[in-house]
Tab-separated table of C-alpha atoms in Angstrom:
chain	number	residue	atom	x	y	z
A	254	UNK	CA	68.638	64.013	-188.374
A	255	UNK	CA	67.143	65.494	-191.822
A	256	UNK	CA	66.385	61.958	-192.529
A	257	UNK	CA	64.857	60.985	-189.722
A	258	UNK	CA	62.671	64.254	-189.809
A	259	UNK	CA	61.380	63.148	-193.388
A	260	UNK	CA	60.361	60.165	-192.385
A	261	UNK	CA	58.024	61.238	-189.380
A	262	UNK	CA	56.561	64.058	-191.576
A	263	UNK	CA	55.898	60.878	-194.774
A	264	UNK	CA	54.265	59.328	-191.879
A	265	UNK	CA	52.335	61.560	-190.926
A	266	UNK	CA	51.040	63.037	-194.764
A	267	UNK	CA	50.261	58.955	-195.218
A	268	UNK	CA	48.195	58.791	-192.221
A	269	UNK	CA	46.429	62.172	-192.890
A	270	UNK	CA	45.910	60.891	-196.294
A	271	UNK	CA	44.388	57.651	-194.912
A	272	UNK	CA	41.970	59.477	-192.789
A	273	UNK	CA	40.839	61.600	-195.508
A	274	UNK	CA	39.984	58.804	-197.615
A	275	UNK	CA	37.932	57.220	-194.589
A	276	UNK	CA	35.989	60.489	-194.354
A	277	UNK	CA	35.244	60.431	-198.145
A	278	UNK	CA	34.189	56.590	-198.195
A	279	UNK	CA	31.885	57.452	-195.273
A	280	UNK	CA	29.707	60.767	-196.940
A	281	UNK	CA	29.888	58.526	-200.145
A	282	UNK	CA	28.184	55.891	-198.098
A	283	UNK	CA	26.368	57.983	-195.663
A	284	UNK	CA	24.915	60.777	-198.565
A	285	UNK	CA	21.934	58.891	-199.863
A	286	UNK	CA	20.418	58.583	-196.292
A	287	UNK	CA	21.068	61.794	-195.321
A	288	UNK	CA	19.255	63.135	-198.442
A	289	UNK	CA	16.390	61.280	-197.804
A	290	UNK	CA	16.200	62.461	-194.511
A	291	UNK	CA	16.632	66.004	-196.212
A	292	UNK	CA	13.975	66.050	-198.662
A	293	UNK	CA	11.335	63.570	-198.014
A	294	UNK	CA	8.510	62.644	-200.612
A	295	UNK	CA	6.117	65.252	-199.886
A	296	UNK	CA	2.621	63.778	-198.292
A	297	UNK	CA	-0.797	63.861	-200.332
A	298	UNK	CA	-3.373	66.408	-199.199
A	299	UNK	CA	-7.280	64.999	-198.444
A	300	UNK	CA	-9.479	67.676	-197.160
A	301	UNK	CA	-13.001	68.491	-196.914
A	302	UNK	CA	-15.233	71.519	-196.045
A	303	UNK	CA	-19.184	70.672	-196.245
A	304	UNK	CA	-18.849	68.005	-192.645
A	305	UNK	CA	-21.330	70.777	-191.000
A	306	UNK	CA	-23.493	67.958	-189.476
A	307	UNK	CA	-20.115	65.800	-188.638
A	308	UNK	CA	-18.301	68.682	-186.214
A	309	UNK	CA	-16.228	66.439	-183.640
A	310	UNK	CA	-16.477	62.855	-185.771
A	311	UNK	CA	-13.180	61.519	-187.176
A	312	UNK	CA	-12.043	60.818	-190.278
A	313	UNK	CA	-9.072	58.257	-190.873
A	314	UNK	CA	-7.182	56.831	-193.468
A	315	UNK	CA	-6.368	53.010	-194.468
A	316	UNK	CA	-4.398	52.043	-196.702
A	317	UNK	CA	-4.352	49.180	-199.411
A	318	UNK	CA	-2.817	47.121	-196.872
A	319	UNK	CA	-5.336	47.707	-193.880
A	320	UNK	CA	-3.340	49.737	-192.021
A	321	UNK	CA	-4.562	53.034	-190.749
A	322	UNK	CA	-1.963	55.949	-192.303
A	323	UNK	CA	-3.440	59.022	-191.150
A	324	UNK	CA	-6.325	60.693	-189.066
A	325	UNK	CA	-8.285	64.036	-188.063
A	326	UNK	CA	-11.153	65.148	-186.381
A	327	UNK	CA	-13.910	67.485	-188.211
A	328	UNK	CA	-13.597	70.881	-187.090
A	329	UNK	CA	-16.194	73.572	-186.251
A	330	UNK	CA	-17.430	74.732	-189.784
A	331	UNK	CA	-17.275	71.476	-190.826
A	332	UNK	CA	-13.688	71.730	-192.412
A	333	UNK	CA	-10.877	68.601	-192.411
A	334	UNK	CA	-7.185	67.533	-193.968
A	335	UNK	CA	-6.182	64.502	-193.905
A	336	UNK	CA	-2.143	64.254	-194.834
A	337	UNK	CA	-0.811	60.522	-195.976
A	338	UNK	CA	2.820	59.657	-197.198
A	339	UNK	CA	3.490	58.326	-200.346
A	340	UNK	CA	5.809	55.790	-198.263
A	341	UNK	CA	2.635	54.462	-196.301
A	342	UNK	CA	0.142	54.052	-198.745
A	343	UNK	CA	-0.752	53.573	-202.688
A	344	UNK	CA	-3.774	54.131	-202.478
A	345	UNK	CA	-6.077	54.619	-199.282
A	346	UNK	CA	-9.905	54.713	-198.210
A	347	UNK	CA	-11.348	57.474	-195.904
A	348	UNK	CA	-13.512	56.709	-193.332
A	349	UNK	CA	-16.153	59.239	-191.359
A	350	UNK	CA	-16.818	57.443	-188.375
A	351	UNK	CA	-19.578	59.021	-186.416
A	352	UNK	CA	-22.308	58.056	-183.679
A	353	UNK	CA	-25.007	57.306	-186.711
A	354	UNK	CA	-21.903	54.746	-188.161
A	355	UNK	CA	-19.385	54.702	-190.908
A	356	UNK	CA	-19.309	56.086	-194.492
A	357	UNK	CA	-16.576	55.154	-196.327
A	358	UNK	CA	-14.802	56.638	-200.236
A	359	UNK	CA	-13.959	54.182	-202.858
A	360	UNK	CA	-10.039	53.397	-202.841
A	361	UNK	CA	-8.352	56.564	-203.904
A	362	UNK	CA	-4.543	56.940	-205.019
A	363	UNK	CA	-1.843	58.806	-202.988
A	364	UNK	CA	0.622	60.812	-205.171
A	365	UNK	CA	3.616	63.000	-204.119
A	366	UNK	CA	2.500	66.274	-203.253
A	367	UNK	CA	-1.376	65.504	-204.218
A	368	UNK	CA	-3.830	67.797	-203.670
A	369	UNK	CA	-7.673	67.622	-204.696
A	370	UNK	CA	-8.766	71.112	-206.083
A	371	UNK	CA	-12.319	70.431	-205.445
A	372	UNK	CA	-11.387	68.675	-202.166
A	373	UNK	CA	-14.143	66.146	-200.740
A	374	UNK	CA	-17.798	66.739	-199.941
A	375	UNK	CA	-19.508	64.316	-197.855
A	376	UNK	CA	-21.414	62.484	-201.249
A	377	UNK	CA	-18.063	61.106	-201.362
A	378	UNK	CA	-18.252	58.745	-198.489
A	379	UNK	CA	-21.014	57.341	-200.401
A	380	UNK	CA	-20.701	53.645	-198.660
A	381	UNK	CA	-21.773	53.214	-195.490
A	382	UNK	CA	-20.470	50.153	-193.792
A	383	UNK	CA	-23.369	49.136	-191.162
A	384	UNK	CA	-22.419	47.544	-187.798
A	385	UNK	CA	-25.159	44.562	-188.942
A	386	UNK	CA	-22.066	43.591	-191.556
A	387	UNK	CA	-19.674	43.503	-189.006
A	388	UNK	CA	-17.291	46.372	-190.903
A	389	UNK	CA	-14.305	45.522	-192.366
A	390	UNK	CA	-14.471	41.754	-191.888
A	391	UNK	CA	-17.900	40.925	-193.473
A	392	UNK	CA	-18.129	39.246	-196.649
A	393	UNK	CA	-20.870	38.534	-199.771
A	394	UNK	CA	-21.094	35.783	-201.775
A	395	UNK	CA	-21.043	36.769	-205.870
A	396	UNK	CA	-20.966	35.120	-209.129
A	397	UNK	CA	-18.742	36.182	-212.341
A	398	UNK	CA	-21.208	35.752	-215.042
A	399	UNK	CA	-20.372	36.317	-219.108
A	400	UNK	CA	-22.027	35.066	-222.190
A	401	UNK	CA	-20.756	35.082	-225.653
A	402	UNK	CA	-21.835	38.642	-227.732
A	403	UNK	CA	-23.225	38.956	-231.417
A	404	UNK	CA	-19.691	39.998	-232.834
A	405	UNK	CA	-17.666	37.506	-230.904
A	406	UNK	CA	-16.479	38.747	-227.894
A	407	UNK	CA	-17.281	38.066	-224.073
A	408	UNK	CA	-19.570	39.960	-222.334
A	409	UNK	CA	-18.587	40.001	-218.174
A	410	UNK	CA	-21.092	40.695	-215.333
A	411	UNK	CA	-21.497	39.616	-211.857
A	412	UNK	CA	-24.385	38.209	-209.753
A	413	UNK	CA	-24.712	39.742	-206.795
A	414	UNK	CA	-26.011	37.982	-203.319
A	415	UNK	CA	-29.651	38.649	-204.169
A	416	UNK	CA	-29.359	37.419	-207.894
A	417	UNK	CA	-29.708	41.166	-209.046
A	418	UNK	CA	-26.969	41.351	-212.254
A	419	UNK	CA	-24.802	44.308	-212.476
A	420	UNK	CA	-22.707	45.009	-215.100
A	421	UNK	CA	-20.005	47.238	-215.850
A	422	UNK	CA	-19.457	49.709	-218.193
A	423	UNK	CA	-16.185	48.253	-219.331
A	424	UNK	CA	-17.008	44.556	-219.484
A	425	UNK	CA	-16.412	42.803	-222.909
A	426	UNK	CA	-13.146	40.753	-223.508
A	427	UNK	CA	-12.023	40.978	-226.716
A	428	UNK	CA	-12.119	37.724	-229.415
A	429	UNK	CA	-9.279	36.199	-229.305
A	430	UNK	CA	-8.203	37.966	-226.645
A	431	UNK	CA	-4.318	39.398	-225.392
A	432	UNK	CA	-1.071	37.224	-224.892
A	433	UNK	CA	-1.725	34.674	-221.900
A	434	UNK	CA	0.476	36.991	-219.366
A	435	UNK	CA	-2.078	40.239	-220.036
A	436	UNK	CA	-5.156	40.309	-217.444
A	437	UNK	CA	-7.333	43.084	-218.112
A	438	UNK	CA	-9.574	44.505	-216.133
A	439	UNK	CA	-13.189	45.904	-216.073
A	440	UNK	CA	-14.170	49.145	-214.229
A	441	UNK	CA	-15.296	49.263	-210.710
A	442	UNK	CA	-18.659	47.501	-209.450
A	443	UNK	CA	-20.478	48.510	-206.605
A	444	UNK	CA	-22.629	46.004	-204.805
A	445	UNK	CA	-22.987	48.326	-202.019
A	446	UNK	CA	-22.665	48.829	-198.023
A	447	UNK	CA	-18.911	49.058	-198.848
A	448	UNK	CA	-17.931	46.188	-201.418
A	449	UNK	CA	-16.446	47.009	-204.647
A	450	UNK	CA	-14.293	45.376	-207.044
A	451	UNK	CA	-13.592	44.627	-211.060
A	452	UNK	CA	-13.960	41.496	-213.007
A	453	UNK	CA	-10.164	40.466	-214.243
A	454	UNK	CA	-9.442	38.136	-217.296
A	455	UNK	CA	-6.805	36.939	-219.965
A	456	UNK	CA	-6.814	34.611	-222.554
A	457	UNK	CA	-4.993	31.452	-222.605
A	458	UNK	CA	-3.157	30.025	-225.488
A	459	UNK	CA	-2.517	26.757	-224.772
A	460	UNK	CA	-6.257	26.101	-225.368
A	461	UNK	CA	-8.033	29.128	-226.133
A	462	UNK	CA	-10.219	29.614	-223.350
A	463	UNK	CA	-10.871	32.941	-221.180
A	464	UNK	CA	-9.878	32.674	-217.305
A	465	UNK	CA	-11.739	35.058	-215.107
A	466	UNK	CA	-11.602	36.282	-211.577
A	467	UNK	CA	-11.961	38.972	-209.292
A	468	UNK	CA	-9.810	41.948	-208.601
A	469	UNK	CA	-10.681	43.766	-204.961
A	470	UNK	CA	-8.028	46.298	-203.714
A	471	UNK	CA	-5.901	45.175	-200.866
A	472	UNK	CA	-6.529	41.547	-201.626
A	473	UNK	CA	-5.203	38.640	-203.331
A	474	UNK	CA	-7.209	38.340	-206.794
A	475	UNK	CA	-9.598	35.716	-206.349
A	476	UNK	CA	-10.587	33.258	-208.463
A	477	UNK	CA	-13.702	30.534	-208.450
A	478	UNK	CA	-13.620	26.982	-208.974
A	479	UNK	CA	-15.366	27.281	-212.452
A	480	UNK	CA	-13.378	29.870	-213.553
A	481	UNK	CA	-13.078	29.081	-217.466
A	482	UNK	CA	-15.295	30.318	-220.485
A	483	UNK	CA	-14.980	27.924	-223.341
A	484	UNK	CA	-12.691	28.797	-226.942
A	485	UNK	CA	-16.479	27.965	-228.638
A	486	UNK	CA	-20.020	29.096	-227.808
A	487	UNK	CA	-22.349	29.369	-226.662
A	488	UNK	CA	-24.319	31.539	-228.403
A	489	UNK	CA	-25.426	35.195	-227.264
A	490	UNK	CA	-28.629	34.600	-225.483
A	491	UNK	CA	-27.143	32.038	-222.803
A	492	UNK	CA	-25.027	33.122	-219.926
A	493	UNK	CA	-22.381	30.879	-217.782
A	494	UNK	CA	-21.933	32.103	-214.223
A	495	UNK	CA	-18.792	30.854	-211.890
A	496	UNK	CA	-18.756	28.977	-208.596
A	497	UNK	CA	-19.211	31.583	-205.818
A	498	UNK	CA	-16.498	33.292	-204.666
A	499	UNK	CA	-16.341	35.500	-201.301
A	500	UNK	CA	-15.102	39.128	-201.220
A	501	UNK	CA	-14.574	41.480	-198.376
A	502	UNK	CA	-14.595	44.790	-198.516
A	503	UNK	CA	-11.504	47.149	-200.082
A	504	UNK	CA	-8.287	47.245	-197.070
């Protein structure tokens, strides 16, 4: 019998063995989700307190993919949060959507446990995006202009749909420019009622001219037909402008 006993109780240490292993494959496997779950990327803070003449109006949150992330309404004193995930959005824009229409931020980054100090006051809604323009949808029709400066390098602009010129404050390319992969970027231009963007452009070695385009957030970047300042002149005093290209506002 002693043999017989030793056998059933191998057995049975090789099956409890078995399902110990199976229990450690599956917290192995199971762990990673279950500390996500646990500790979650903490949302960014957006918040306001000077919305006195906006009591009752709501504020909401898209991000750079047009998708609305997060909302609130304006409370009594004029005070709002706004919270957004990291895992929604990279960046967002805030909207205050009220009866006398819609005043948007410029695109602003979401970070893991952000918080603004200062918060926002309403100077930061600074575009308004009129009903005329049909909101989000509407689109202008700009030129990339850029001319050839005194010490060699490219001077960048744009032409917006009145022919008023705006430039930059970061908008010369450097001579010779970077590798052919590098596209650098100006800083942000305003043309207004909502529509912002930056002037993009590399240099390209095969022949040594500058490709240009435009950069607006949420968007492929977008380039014009003439899209191509030449490797030689002209001189300073003449500008090239592009084809026209059409932007919509930032999603």
């Amino acid at each position: 019998m002693r043999p017989i006993l030793f056998e059933g109780a191998a057995r049975r240490w090789s099956l409890g063995v078995a399902l110990l292993a199976a229990l450690t494959i599956l917290l192995i496997n199971f762990a990673p989700s279950i500390t996500a779950q646990d500790n979650p990327r903490p949302p960014h803070w957006f918040w306001g307190n000077d919305l006195d003449s906006y009591v009752g109006d709501q504020v909401i949150a898209i991000n750079q993919d047009g998708v609305q992330v997060g909302s609130t309404t304006v409370e009594s004193r004029g005070e709002w949060t706004v919270t957004v995930s990291p895992e929604d959005a990279r960046t967002v824009t805030l909207r205050l959507i009220s009866n006398s229409g819609t005043r948007a931020t410029d695109p602003l980054d979401v970070m893991d446990g952000g918080f603004d100090a200062d918060g926002l006051s309403i100077s930061d809604f600074r575009h308004r995006i009129s009903e005329e323009l049909g909101g989000s949808d509407a689109t202008i029709a700009v030129r990339i202009i850029a001319r050839r400066a005194d010490d060699g390098r490219i001077e960048f602009g744009m032409r917006d749909p009145s022919g008023a010129e705006i430039f930059p404050r970061a908008r010369f390319f450097p001579q010779g420019g970077p590798g052919h992969t590098r596209w650098l970027r100006s800083s942000l231009i305003d043309f207004g009622d909502g529509f912002v963007g930056r002037i993009i452009a590399r240099y390209v070695d095969a022949d040594g001219r500058t490709e240009f385009g435009f950069r607006v957030e949420g968007y492929d970047d977008l380039f014009p037909r003439a899209r191509f300042f030449p490797a030689s002149g002209p001189d300073h005093n003449r500008w090239l402008r592009s084809s026209e290209i059409e932007i919509g506002m930032p999603r």
